[in-house]
């Protein structure tokens, strides 16, 4: 595992390496198989998680069974903090998109950590503020942007987290099925598929199963605006 990625999480920011290592060691490590659910929306929860390896999806389900994905998170990112800071049920279901390793921290441990290291709170607020900013943008896109625009934006967003530079372009191994990609964009699988096929026909992307290579970032960025 890449400890450095985990130790760069907001939870550990600006801390002395030894202290950080001690907290990290006190966290419980949980291994998840693809598709495994860590916790469900509505359950009580008082634990925070930091991703060590793999990808975690956060999703909500409507009363009629439709699913919407709020976010796909990768190594170094945290989740589960909402029910911890604002005691109440989990606001989303967390499950593994790929094999994953997460590190769990309990409420008492976190409170003690923040009390002795107030700087950590600033970093966590920063991460929460970034998340709210992004959520507001997604909300506006759902109202103001068309599906191809949202698909372009989702691909660019995933590329910031999971993109790898190759000779051909930016390869994004998102590990999502077509259905999951559609749930992330908030549209039907058919419409999302059509947008992707159109991008591929224009030479902006190349599709590769559960990955996509972004060939023309400039055009995609323009389409995402
Ligand atoms: P919690 O409510 O404890 O459990 C579900 C978690 O999903 C939540 O904490 C946040 O960490 C995360 N989450 C909820 N909403 C969003 C969002 N809009 N964007 C990213 N992560 C979210």
JSON list of C-alpha atoms and ligand atoms in Angstrom, two decimals:
[
{"chain": "A", "resi": 1, "resn": "UNK", "atom": "CA", "xyz": [0.00, 0.00, 0.00]},
{"chain": "A", "resi": 2, "resn": "UNK", "atom": "CA", "xyz": [1.08, 3.55, -0.65]},
{"chain": "A", "resi": 3, "resn": "UNK", "atom": "CA", "xyz": [1.18, 4.96, 2.89]},
{"chain": "A", "resi": 4, "resn": "UNK", "atom": "CA", "xyz": [2.18, 8.39, 1.59]},
{"chain": "A", "resi": 5, "resn": "UNK", "atom": "CA", "xyz": [-1.13, 8.76, -0.21]},
{"chain": "A", "resi": 6, "resn": "UNK", "atom": "CA", "xyz": [-3.06, 8.01, 2.97]},
{"chain": "A", "resi": 7, "resn": "UNK", "atom": "CA", "xyz": [-0.84, 10.19, 5.12]},
{"chain": "A", "resi": 8, "resn": "UNK", "atom": "CA", "xyz": [-1.51, 13.14, 2.83]},
{"chain": "A", "resi": 9, "resn": "UNK", "atom": "CA", "xyz": [-5.23, 12.99, 3.78]},
{"chain": "A", "resi": 10, "resn": "UNK", "atom": "CA", "xyz": [-6.64, 16.10, 5.56]},
{"chain": "A", "resi": 11, "resn": "UNK", "atom": "CA", "xyz": [-6.87, 14.08, 8.74]},
{"chain": "A", "resi": 12, "resn": "UNK", "atom": "CA", "xyz": [-3.10, 13.80, 8.92]},
{"chain": "A", "resi": 13, "resn": "UNK", "atom": "CA", "xyz": [-2.16, 17.17, 7.46]},
{"chain": "A", "resi": 14, "resn": "UNK", "atom": "CA", "xyz": [0.70, 19.17, 8.99]},
{"chain": "A", "resi": 15, "resn": "UNK", "atom": "CA", "xyz": [1.41, 16.53, 11.61]},
{"chain": "A", "resi": 16, "resn": "UNK", "atom": "CA", "xyz": [4.74, 15.19, 12.70]},
{"chain": "A", "resi": 17, "resn": "UNK", "atom": "CA", "xyz": [5.46, 12.02, 10.81]},
{"chain": "A", "resi": 18, "resn": "UNK", "atom": "CA", "xyz": [5.81, 9.84, 13.97]},
{"chain": "A", "resi": 19, "resn": "UNK", "atom": "CA", "xyz": [2.60, 11.10, 15.48]},
{"chain": "A", "resi": 20, "resn": "UNK", "atom": "CA", "xyz": [0.76, 10.58, 12.25]},
{"chain": "A", "resi": 21, "resn": "UNK", "atom": "CA", "xyz": [2.16, 7.07, 11.98]},
{"chain": "A", "resi": 22, "resn": "UNK", "atom": "CA", "xyz": [0.92, 6.32, 15.50]},
{"chain": "A", "resi": 23, "resn": "UNK", "atom": "CA", "xyz": [-2.62, 7.45, 14.70]},
{"chain": "A", "resi": 24, "resn": "UNK", "atom": "CA", "xyz": [-2.53, 5.61, 11.40]},
{"chain": "A", "resi": 25, "resn": "UNK", "atom": "CA", "xyz": [-1.48, 2.39, 13.13]},
{"chain": "A", "resi": 26, "resn": "UNK", "atom": "CA", "xyz": [-4.33, 2.72, 15.63]},
{"chain": "A", "resi": 27, "resn": "UNK", "atom": "CA", "xyz": [-6.85, 2.76, 12.77]},
{"chain": "A", "resi": 28, "resn": "UNK", "atom": "CA", "xyz": [-8.57, -0.46, 11.78]},
{"chain": "A", "resi": 29, "resn": "UNK", "atom": "CA", "xyz": [-7.79, -1.63, 8.27]},
{"chain": "A", "resi": 30, "resn": "UNK", "atom": "CA", "xyz": [-10.70, -3.07, 6.29]},
{"chain": "A", "resi": 31, "resn": "UNK", "atom": "CA", "xyz": [-10.37, -4.89, 2.98]},
{"chain": "A", "resi": 32, "resn": "UNK", "atom": "CA", "xyz": [-13.31, -4.80, 0.60]},
{"chain": "A", "resi": 33, "resn": "UNK", "atom": "CA", "xyz": [-14.06, -6.88, -2.48]},
{"chain": "A", "resi": 34, "resn": "UNK", "atom": "CA", "xyz": [-15.55, -5.26, -5.58]},
{"chain": "A", "resi": 35, "resn": "UNK", "atom": "CA", "xyz": [-19.22, -4.51, -4.91]},
{"chain": "A", "resi": 36, "resn": "UNK", "atom": "CA", "xyz": [-18.96, -5.01, -1.16]},
{"chain": "A", "resi": 37, "resn": "UNK", "atom": "CA", "xyz": [-20.98, -2.58, 0.94]},
{"chain": "A", "resi": 38, "resn": "UNK", "atom": "CA", "xyz": [-19.21, -0.88, 3.85]},
{"chain": "A", "resi": 39, "resn": "UNK", "atom": "CA", "xyz": [-22.29, 0.88, 5.22]},
{"chain": "A", "resi": 40, "resn": "UNK", "atom": "CA", "xyz": [-25.76, 1.76, 4.02]},
{"chain": "A", "resi": 41, "resn": "UNK", "atom": "CA", "xyz": [-27.69, 5.01, 3.78]},
{"chain": "A", "resi": 42, "resn": "UNK", "atom": "CA", "xyz": [-29.87, 5.40, 6.89]},
{"chain": "A", "resi": 43, "resn": "UNK", "atom": "CA", "xyz": [-27.72, 3.31, 9.21]},
{"chain": "A", "resi": 44, "resn": "UNK", "atom": "CA", "xyz": [-26.33, 4.94, 12.34]},
{"chain": "A", "resi": 45, "resn": "UNK", "atom": "CA", "xyz": [-22.61, 5.65, 12.04]},
{"chain": "A", "resi": 46, "resn": "UNK", "atom": "CA", "xyz": [-19.85, 7.24, 14.04]},
{"chain": "A", "resi": 47, "resn": "UNK", "atom": "CA", "xyz": [-16.80, 6.29, 12.05]},
{"chain": "A", "resi": 48, "resn": "UNK", "atom": "CA", "xyz": [-14.71, 8.07, 9.50]},
{"chain": "A", "resi": 49, "resn": "UNK", "atom": "CA", "xyz": [-12.81, 6.32, 6.73]},
{"chain": "A", "resi": 50, "resn": "UNK", "atom": "CA", "xyz": [-9.71, 7.14, 4.73]},
{"chain": "A", "resi": 51, "resn": "UNK", "atom": "CA", "xyz": [-9.14, 5.24, 1.49]},
{"chain": "A", "resi": 52, "resn": "UNK", "atom": "CA", "xyz": [-5.80, 3.45, 1.21]},
{"chain": "A", "resi": 53, "resn": "UNK", "atom": "CA", "xyz": [-6.34, 1.64, -2.07]},
{"chain": "A", "resi": 54, "resn": "UNK", "atom": "CA", "xyz": [-9.06, 1.30, -4.68]},
{"chain": "A", "resi": 55, "resn": "UNK", "atom": "CA", "xyz": [-12.23, 3.26, -5.32]},
{"chain": "A", "resi": 56, "resn": "UNK", "atom": "CA", "xyz": [-15.34, 3.80, -3.19]},
{"chain": "A", "resi": 57, "resn": "UNK", "atom": "CA", "xyz": [-18.69, 4.93, -4.55]},
{"chain": "A", "resi": 58, "resn": "UNK", "atom": "CA", "xyz": [-21.17, 6.91, -2.48]},
{"chain": "A", "resi": 59, "resn": "UNK", "atom": "CA", "xyz": [-24.73, 6.47, -3.64]},
{"chain": "A", "resi": 60, "resn": "UNK", "atom": "CA", "xyz": [-28.31, 7.15, -2.69]},
{"chain": "A", "resi": 61, "resn": "UNK", "atom": "CA", "xyz": [-31.42, 5.24, -3.64]},
{"chain": "A", "resi": 62, "resn": "UNK", "atom": "CA", "xyz": [-34.84, 6.74, -4.35]},
{"chain": "A", "resi": 63, "resn": "UNK", "atom": "CA", "xyz": [-38.05, 5.21, -3.00]},
{"chain": "A", "resi": 64, "resn": "UNK", "atom": "CA", "xyz": [-38.73, 3.59, -6.37]},
{"chain": "A", "resi": 65, "resn": "UNK", "atom": "CA", "xyz": [-35.29, 1.95, -6.39]},
{"chain": "A", "resi": 66, "resn": "UNK", "atom": "CA", "xyz": [-33.35, 4.25, -8.72]},
{"chain": "A", "resi": 67, "resn": "UNK", "atom": "CA", "xyz": [-29.76, 4.99, -7.75]},
{"chain": "A", "resi": 68, "resn": "UNK", "atom": "CA", "xyz": [-27.78, 8.18, -7.91]},
{"chain": "A", "resi": 69, "resn": "UNK", "atom": "CA", "xyz": [-24.04, 8.34, -7.32]},
{"chain": "A", "resi": 70, "resn": "UNK", "atom": "CA", "xyz": [-22.83, 11.35, -5.34]},
{"chain": "A", "resi": 71, "resn": "UNK", "atom": "CA", "xyz": [-19.16, 10.71, -5.83]},
{"chain": "A", "resi": 72, "resn": "UNK", "atom": "CA", "xyz": [-16.41, 8.22, -6.60]},
{"chain": "A", "resi": 73, "resn": "UNK", "atom": "CA", "xyz": [-13.51, 8.61, -4.21]},
{"chain": "A", "resi": 74, "resn": "UNK", "atom": "CA", "xyz": [-9.95, 7.31, -4.44]},
{"chain": "A", "resi": 75, "resn": "UNK", "atom": "CA", "xyz": [-6.81, 6.89, -2.32]},
{"chain": "A", "resi": 76, "resn": "UNK", "atom": "CA", "xyz": [-6.18, 9.58, 0.29]},
{"chain": "A", "resi": 77, "resn": "UNK", "atom": "CA", "xyz": [-9.80, 10.77, 0.33]},
{"chain": "A", "resi": 78, "resn": "UNK", "atom": "CA", "xyz": [-12.06, 10.51, 3.37]},
{"chain": "A", "resi": 79, "resn": "UNK", "atom": "CA", "xyz": [-15.76, 9.80, 3.81]},
{"chain": "A", "resi": 80, "resn": "UNK", "atom": "CA", "xyz": [-18.22, 9.08, 6.59]},
{"chain": "A", "resi": 81, "resn": "UNK", "atom": "CA", "xyz": [-17.49, 12.38, 8.32]},
{"chain": "A", "resi": 82, "resn": "UNK", "atom": "CA", "xyz": [-21.04, 13.76, 8.09]},
{"chain": "A", "resi": 83, "resn": "UNK", "atom": "CA", "xyz": [-22.62, 11.39, 10.60]},
{"chain": "A", "resi": 84, "resn": "UNK", "atom": "CA", "xyz": [-19.58, 11.85, 12.77]},
{"chain": "A", "resi": 85, "resn": "UNK", "atom": "CA", "xyz": [-19.69, 15.66, 12.96]},
{"chain": "A", "resi": 86, "resn": "UNK", "atom": "CA", "xyz": [-23.47, 15.88, 12.76]},
{"chain": "A", "resi": 87, "resn": "UNK", "atom": "CA", "xyz": [-24.73, 12.76, 14.55]},
{"chain": "A", "resi": 88, "resn": "UNK", "atom": "CA", "xyz": [-27.48, 11.18, 12.50]},
{"chain": "A", "resi": 89, "resn": "UNK", "atom": "CA", "xyz": [-27.97, 8.43, 9.95]},
{"chain": "A", "resi": 90, "resn": "UNK", "atom": "CA", "xyz": [-25.53, 7.87, 7.10]},
{"chain": "A", "resi": 91, "resn": "UNK", "atom": "CA", "xyz": [-26.46, 10.11, 4.19]},
{"chain": "A", "resi": 92, "resn": "UNK", "atom": "CA", "xyz": [-25.29, 7.64, 1.53]},
{"chain": "A", "resi": 93, "resn": "UNK", "atom": "CA", "xyz": [-24.31, 4.02, 0.97]},
{"chain": "A", "resi": 94, "resn": "UNK", "atom": "CA", "xyz": [-20.58, 3.40, 0.64]},
{"chain": "A", "resi": 95, "resn": "UNK", "atom": "CA", "xyz": [-19.45, 0.45, -1.46]},
{"chain": "A", "resi": 96, "resn": "UNK", "atom": "CA", "xyz": [-16.31, -0.65, -3.24]},
{"chain": "A", "resi": 97, "resn": "UNK", "atom": "CA", "xyz": [-16.13, -0.10, -7.01]},
{"chain": "A", "resi": 98, "resn": "UNK", "atom": "CA", "xyz": [-12.88, -2.06, -7.19]},
{"chain": "A", "resi": 99, "resn": "UNK", "atom": "CA", "xyz": [-11.04, -4.08, -4.58]},
{"chain": "A", "resi": 100, "resn": "UNK", "atom": "CA", "xyz": [-10.30, -1.55, -1.87]},
{"chain": "A", "resi": 101, "resn": "UNK", "atom": "CA", "xyz": [-8.61, -0.98, 1.49]},
{"chain": "A", "resi": 102, "resn": "UNK", "atom": "CA", "xyz": [-10.02, 1.61, 3.89]},
{"chain": "A", "resi": 103, "resn": "UNK", "atom": "CA", "xyz": [-8.79, 2.76, 7.30]},
{"chain": "A", "resi": 104, "resn": "UNK", "atom": "CA", "xyz": [-11.37, 3.34, 10.00]},
{"chain": "A", "resi": 105, "resn": "UNK", "atom": "CA", "xyz": [-11.27, 5.91, 12.79]},
{"chain": "A", "resi": 106, "resn": "UNK", "atom": "CA", "xyz": [-13.84, 6.02, 15.63]},
{"chain": "A", "resi": 107, "resn": "UNK", "atom": "CA", "xyz": [-15.52, 9.12, 17.00]},
{"chain": "A", "resi": 108, "resn": "UNK", "atom": "CA", "xyz": [-13.59, 9.21, 20.31]},
{"chain": "A", "resi": 109, "resn": "UNK", "atom": "CA", "xyz": [-10.27, 8.83, 18.55]},
{"chain": "A", "resi": 110, "resn": "UNK", "atom": "CA", "xyz": [-11.08, 11.62, 16.10]},
{"chain": "A", "resi": 111, "resn": "UNK", "atom": "CA", "xyz": [-12.27, 14.04, 18.79]},
{"chain": "A", "resi": 112, "resn": "UNK", "atom": "CA", "xyz": [-9.12, 13.41, 20.85]},
{"chain": "A", "resi": 113, "resn": "UNK", "atom": "CA", "xyz": [-6.97, 13.89, 17.74]},
{"chain": "A", "resi": 114, "resn": "UNK", "atom": "CA", "xyz": [-8.61, 17.21, 16.85]},
{"chain": "A", "resi": 115, "resn": "UNK", "atom": "CA", "xyz": [-8.35, 18.48, 20.43]},
{"chain": "A", "resi": 116, "resn": "UNK", "atom": "CA", "xyz": [-4.63, 17.87, 20.57]},
{"chain": "A", "resi": 117, "resn": "UNK", "atom": "CA", "xyz": [-4.05, 18.94, 16.93]},
{"chain": "A", "resi": 118, "resn": "UNK", "atom": "CA", "xyz": [-6.40, 21.87, 16.17]},
{"chain": "A", "resi": 119, "resn": "UNK", "atom": "CA", "xyz": [-4.75, 22.38, 12.78]},
{"chain": "A", "resi": 120, "resn": "UNK", "atom": "CA", "xyz": [-6.37, 19.17, 11.60]},
{"chain": "A", "resi": 121, "resn": "UNK", "atom": "CA", "xyz": [-9.82, 20.76, 11.97]},
{"chain": "A", "resi": 122, "resn": "UNK", "atom": "CA", "xyz": [-8.87, 23.48, 9.49]},
{"chain": "A", "resi": 123, "resn": "UNK", "atom": "CA", "xyz": [-7.81, 20.89, 6.95]},
{"chain": "A", "resi": 124, "resn": "UNK", "atom": "CA", "xyz": [-10.97, 18.90, 7.43]},
{"chain": "A", "resi": 125, "resn": "UNK", "atom": "CA", "xyz": [-13.11, 22.02, 7.04]},
{"chain": "A", "resi": 126, "resn": "UNK", "atom": "CA", "xyz": [-11.18, 22.76, 3.89]},
{"chain": "A", "resi": 127, "resn": "UNK", "atom": "CA", "xyz": [-11.98, 19.31, 2.51]},
{"chain": "A", "resi": 128, "resn": "UNK", "atom": "CA", "xyz": [-15.66, 19.72, 3.46]},
{"chain": "A", "resi": 129, "resn": "UNK", "atom": "CA", "xyz": [-15.82, 23.15, 1.83]},
{"chain": "A", "resi": 130, "resn": "UNK", "atom": "CA", "xyz": [-14.34, 21.74, -1.39]},
{"chain": "A", "resi": 131, "resn": "UNK", "atom": "CA", "xyz": [-16.95, 18.98, -1.33]},
{"chain": "A", "resi": 132, "resn": "UNK", "atom": "CA", "xyz": [-19.79, 21.48, -0.87]},
{"chain": "A", "resi": 133, "resn": "UNK", "atom": "CA", "xyz": [-18.42, 23.61, -3.72]},
{"chain": "A", "resi": 134, "resn": "UNK", "atom": "CA", "xyz": [-18.37, 20.57, -5.98]},
{"chain": "A", "resi": 135, "resn": "UNK", "atom": "CA", "xyz": [-21.88, 19.50, -4.90]},
{"chain": "A", "resi": 136, "resn": "UNK", "atom": "CA", "xyz": [-23.22, 22.97, -5.71]},
{"chain": "A", "resi": 137, "resn": "UNK", "atom": "CA", "xyz": [-21.63, 22.78, -9.12]},
{"chain": "A", "resi": 138, "resn": "UNK", "atom": "CA", "xyz": [-23.13, 19.33, -9.78]},
{"chain": "A", "resi": 139, "resn": "UNK", "atom": "CA", "xyz": [-26.53, 20.64, -8.72]},
{"chain": "A", "resi": 140, "resn": "UNK", "atom": "CA", "xyz": [-26.26, 23.59, -11.10]},
{"chain": "A", "resi": 141, "resn": "UNK", "atom": "CA", "xyz": [-25.14, 21.26, -13.92]},
{"chain": "A", "resi": 142, "resn": "UNK", "atom": "CA", "xyz": [-28.18, 19.04, -13.37]},
{"chain": "A", "resi": 143, "resn": "UNK", "atom": "CA", "xyz": [-30.39, 22.09, -13.92]},
{"chain": "A", "resi": 144, "resn": "UNK", "atom": "CA", "xyz": [-28.42, 24.02, -16.55]},
{"chain": "A", "resi": 145, "resn": "UNK", "atom": "CA", "xyz": [-26.28, 21.52, -18.53]},
{"chain": "A", "resi": 146, "resn": "UNK", "atom": "CA", "xyz": [-27.30, 18.89, -21.06]},
{"chain": "A", "resi": 147, "resn": "UNK", "atom": "CA", "xyz": [-26.27, 15.24, -20.71]},
{"chain": "A", "resi": 148, "resn": "UNK", "atom": "CA", "xyz": [-23.21, 15.39, -23.03]},
{"chain": "A", "resi": 149, "resn": "UNK", "atom": "CA", "xyz": [-21.94, 18.40, -21.05]},
{"chain": "A", "resi": 150, "resn": "UNK", "atom": "CA", "xyz": [-22.36, 16.48, -17.79]},
{"chain": "A", "resi": 151, "resn": "UNK", "atom": "CA", "xyz": [-20.68, 13.38, -19.26]},
{"chain": "A", "resi": 152, "resn": "UNK", "atom": "CA", "xyz": [-17.69, 15.51, -20.34]},
{"chain": "A", "resi": 153, "resn": "UNK", "atom": "CA", "xyz": [-17.49, 17.03, -16.87]},
{"chain": "A", "resi": 154, "resn": "UNK", "atom": "CA", "xyz": [-17.75, 13.65, -15.13]},
{"chain": "A", "resi": 155, "resn": "UNK", "atom": "CA", "xyz": [-14.92, 12.27, -17.30]},
{"chain": "A", "resi": 156, "resn": "UNK", "atom": "CA", "xyz": [-12.71, 15.27, -16.51]},
{"chain": "A", "resi": 157, "resn": "UNK", "atom": "CA", "xyz": [-13.53, 15.00, -12.81]},
{"chain": "A", "resi": 158, "resn": "UNK", "atom": "CA", "xyz": [-12.65, 11.29, -12.80]},
{"chain": "A", "resi": 159, "resn": "UNK", "atom": "CA", "xyz": [-9.44, 12.07, -14.71]},
{"chain": "A", "resi": 160, "resn": "UNK", "atom": "CA", "xyz": [-8.31, 14.44, -11.93]},
{"chain": "A", "resi": 161, "resn": "UNK", "atom": "CA", "xyz": [-8.55, 11.55, -9.48]},
{"chain": "A", "resi": 162, "resn": "UNK", "atom": "CA", "xyz": [-7.67, 8.52, -11.53]},
{"chain": "A", "resi": 163, "resn": "UNK", "atom": "CA", "xyz": [-6.06, 9.78, -14.76]},
{"chain": "A", "resi": 164, "resn": "UNK", "atom": "CA", "xyz": [-2.75, 8.39, -15.94]},
{"chain": "A", "resi": 165, "resn": "UNK", "atom": "CA", "xyz": [-0.77, 10.07, -18.69]},
{"chain": "A", "resi": 166, "resn": "UNK", "atom": "CA", "xyz": [-0.02, 7.78, -21.64]},
{"chain": "A", "resi": 167, "resn": "UNK", "atom": "CA", "xyz": [1.43, 8.47, -25.10]},
{"chain": "A", "resi": 168, "resn": "UNK", "atom": "CA", "xyz": [-2.07, 8.44, -26.51]},
{"chain": "A", "resi": 169, "resn": "UNK", "atom": "CA", "xyz": [-3.77, 10.65, -23.92]},
{"chain": "A", "resi": 170, "resn": "UNK", "atom": "CA", "xyz": [-5.06, 10.69, -20.36]},
{"chain": "A", "resi": 171, "resn": "UNK", "atom": "CA", "xyz": [-6.20, 7.16, -19.48]},
{"chain": "A", "resi": 172, "resn": "UNK", "atom": "CA", "xyz": [-8.92, 7.05, -16.83]},
{"chain": "A", "resi": 173, "resn": "UNK", "atom": "CA", "xyz": [-9.47, 3.58, -15.36]},
{"chain": "A", "resi": 174, "resn": "UNK", "atom": "CA", "xyz": [-12.73, 4.45, -13.61]},
{"chain": "A", "resi": 175, "resn": "UNK", "atom": "CA", "xyz": [-13.83, 0.81, -13.04]},
{"chain": "A", "resi": 176, "resn": "UNK", "atom": "CA", "xyz": [-17.46, 1.86, -13.46]},
{"chain": "A", "resi": 177, "resn": "UNK", "atom": "CA", "xyz": [-20.06, -0.09, -15.39]},
{"chain": "A", "resi": 178, "resn": "UNK", "atom": "CA", "xyz": [-22.13, 1.85, -17.94]},
{"chain": "A", "resi": 179, "resn": "UNK", "atom": "CA", "xyz": [-24.98, 1.82, -15.45]},
{"chain": "A", "resi": 180, "resn": "UNK", "atom": "CA", "xyz": [-22.78, 3.32, -12.71]},
{"chain": "A", "resi": 181, "resn": "UNK", "atom": "CA", "xyz": [-21.45, 6.00, -15.04]},
{"chain": "A", "resi": 182, "resn": "UNK", "atom": "CA", "xyz": [-25.05, 6.91, -15.90]},
{"chain": "A", "resi": 183, "resn": "UNK", "atom": "CA", "xyz": [-25.93, 7.06, -12.18]},
{"chain": "A", "resi": 184, "resn": "UNK", "atom": "CA", "xyz": [-23.00, 9.41, -11.63]},
{"chain": "A", "resi": 185, "resn": "UNK", "atom": "CA", "xyz": [-24.14, 11.71, -14.45]},
{"chain": "A", "resi": 186, "resn": "UNK", "atom": "CA", "xyz": [-27.78, 11.52, -13.39]},
{"chain": "A", "resi": 187, "resn": "UNK", "atom": "CA", "xyz": [-29.15, 10.35, -16.75]},
{"chain": "A", "resi": 188, "resn": "UNK", "atom": "CA", "xyz": [-30.24, 7.12, -18.43]},
{"chain": "A", "resi": 189, "resn": "UNK", "atom": "CA", "xyz": [-27.67, 4.58, -19.56]},
{"chain": "A", "resi": 190, "resn": "UNK", "atom": "CA", "xyz": [-28.81, 5.02, -23.18]},
{"chain": "A", "resi": 191, "resn": "UNK", "atom": "CA", "xyz": [-28.34, 8.80, -23.19]},
{"chain": "A", "resi": 192, "resn": "UNK", "atom": "CA", "xyz": [-24.92, 8.58, -21.55]},
{"chain": "A", "resi": 193, "resn": "UNK", "atom": "CA", "xyz": [-23.90, 5.87, -23.98]},
{"chain": "A", "resi": 194, "resn": "UNK", "atom": "CA", "xyz": [-24.98, 8.02, -26.90]},
{"chain": "A", "resi": 195, "resn": "UNK", "atom": "CA", "xyz": [-22.92, 10.94, -25.63]},
{"chain": "A", "resi": 196, "resn": "UNK", "atom": "CA", "xyz": [-19.86, 8.72, -25.20]},
{"chain": "A", "resi": 197, "resn": "UNK", "atom": "CA", "xyz": [-20.31, 7.23, -28.67]},
{"chain": "A", "resi": 198, "resn": "UNK", "atom": "CA", "xyz": [-20.53, 10.75, -30.08]},
{"chain": "A", "resi": 199, "resn": "UNK", "atom": "CA", "xyz": [-17.34, 11.83, -28.26]},
{"chain": "A", "resi": 200, "resn": "UNK", "atom": "CA", "xyz": [-15.59, 8.69, -29.60]},
{"chain": "A", "resi": 201, "resn": "UNK", "atom": "CA", "xyz": [-16.78, 9.40, -33.17]},
{"chain": "A", "resi": 202, "resn": "UNK", "atom": "CA", "xyz": [-15.36, 12.93, -32.91]},
{"chain": "A", "resi": 203, "resn": "UNK", "atom": "CA", "xyz": [-12.03, 11.53, -31.72]},
{"chain": "A", "resi": 204, "resn": "UNK", "atom": "CA", "xyz": [-12.25, 13.15, -28.27]},
{"chain": "A", "resi": 205, "resn": "UNK", "atom": "CA", "xyz": [-12.15, 9.86, -26.36]},
{"chain": "A", "resi": 206, "resn": "UNK", "atom": "CA", "xyz": [-11.47, 6.17, -26.88]},
{"chain": "A", "resi": 207, "resn": "UNK", "atom": "CA", "xyz": [-13.53, 3.70, -24.87]},
{"chain": "A", "resi": 208, "resn": "UNK", "atom": "CA", "xyz": [-11.92, 0.68, -23.27]},
{"chain": "A", "resi": 209, "resn": "UNK", "atom": "CA", "xyz": [-14.34, -1.39, -21.16]},
{"chain": "A", "resi": 210, "resn": "UNK", "atom": "CA", "xyz": [-14.20, 0.12, -17.69]},
{"chain": "A", "resi": 211, "resn": "UNK", "atom": "CA", "xyz": [-11.72, 2.78, -18.73]},
{"chain": "A", "resi": 212, "resn": "UNK", "atom": "CA", "xyz": [-11.68, 5.65, -21.16]},
{"chain": "A", "resi": 213, "resn": "UNK", "atom": "CA", "xyz": [-8.76, 7.45, -22.79]},
{"chain": "A", "resi": 214, "resn": "UNK", "atom": "CA", "xyz": [-9.23, 11.22, -23.06]},
{"chain": "A", "resi": 215, "resn": "UNK", "atom": "CA", "xyz": [-7.67, 12.19, -26.38]},
{"chain": "A", "resi": 216, "resn": "UNK", "atom": "CA", "xyz": [-8.75, 15.82, -26.70]},
{"chain": "A", "resi": 217, "resn": "UNK", "atom": "CA", "xyz": [-8.90, 17.50, -23.31]},
{"chain": "A", "resi": 218, "resn": "UNK", "atom": "CA", "xyz": [-9.46, 20.96, -24.76]},
{"chain": "A", "resi": 219, "resn": "UNK", "atom": "CA", "xyz": [-12.63, 19.97, -26.62]},
{"chain": "A", "resi": 220, "resn": "UNK", "atom": "CA", "xyz": [-13.93, 18.02, -23.63]},
{"chain": "A", "resi": 221, "resn": "UNK", "atom": "CA", "xyz": [-13.31, 20.99, -21.35]},
{"chain": "A", "resi": 222, "resn": "UNK", "atom": "CA", "xyz": [-15.14, 23.27, -23.77]},
{"chain": "A", "resi": 223, "resn": "UNK", "atom": "CA", "xyz": [-18.06, 20.82, -23.93]},
{"chain": "A", "resi": 224, "resn": "UNK", "atom": "CA", "xyz": [-18.16, 20.62, -20.13]},
{"chain": "A", "resi": 225, "resn": "UNK", "atom": "CA", "xyz": [-18.60, 24.39, -19.71]},
{"chain": "B", "resi": 1, "resn": "LIG", "atom": "P1", "xyz": [-21.92, 10.02, 6.08]},
{"chain": "B", "resi": 1, "resn": "LIG", "atom": "O1", "xyz": [-23.24, 10.68, 5.94]},
{"chain": "B", "resi": 1, "resn": "LIG", "atom": "O2", "xyz": [-21.44, 9.66, 7.43]},
{"chain": "B", "resi": 1, "resn": "LIG", "atom": "O3", "xyz": [-21.93, 8.70, 5.17]},
{"chain": "B", "resi": 1, "resn": "LIG", "atom": "C1", "xyz": [-22.00, 8.87, 3.76]},
{"chain": "B", "resi": 1, "resn": "LIG", "atom": "C2", "xyz": [-20.86, 9.75, 3.34]},
{"chain": "B", "resi": 1, "resn": "LIG", "atom": "O4", "xyz": [-20.84, 10.10, 1.97]},
{"chain": "B", "resi": 1, "resn": "LIG", "atom": "C3", "xyz": [-20.94, 11.11, 4.03]},
{"chain": "B", "resi": 1, "resn": "LIG", "atom": "O5", "xyz": [-20.79, 10.94, 5.40]},
{"chain": "B", "resi": 1, "resn": "LIG", "atom": "C4", "xyz": [-19.88, 11.86, 3.27]},
{"chain": "B", "resi": 1, "resn": "LIG", "atom": "O6", "xyz": [-18.60, 11.49, 3.71]},
{"chain": "B", "resi": 1, "resn": "LIG", "atom": "C5", "xyz": [-20.11, 11.31, 1.87]},
{"chain": "B", "resi": 1, "resn": "LIG", "atom": "N1", "xyz": [-20.91, 12.25, 1.06]},
{"chain": "B", "resi": 1, "resn": "LIG", "atom": "C6", "xyz": [-22.18, 12.61, 1.28]},
{"chain": "B", "resi": 1, "resn": "LIG", "atom": "N2", "xyz": [-22.58, 13.48, 0.35]},
{"chain": "B", "resi": 1, "resn": "LIG", "atom": "C7", "xyz": [-21.53, 13.69, -0.47]},
{"chain": "B", "resi": 1, "resn": "LIG", "atom": "C8", "xyz": [-21.32, 14.49, -1.64]},
{"chain": "B", "resi": 1, "resn": "LIG", "atom": "N3", "xyz": [-22.29, 15.25, -2.14]},
{"chain": "B", "resi": 1, "resn": "LIG", "atom": "N4", "xyz": [-20.10, 14.45, -2.21]},
{"chain": "B", "resi": 1, "resn": "LIG", "atom": "C9", "xyz": [-19.12, 13.68, -1.72]},
{"chain": "B", "resi": 1, "resn": "LIG", "atom": "N5", "xyz": [-19.28, 12.89, -0.62]},
{"chain": "B", "resi": 1, "resn": "LIG", "atom": "C10", "xyz": [-20.45, 12.91, -0.01]}
]
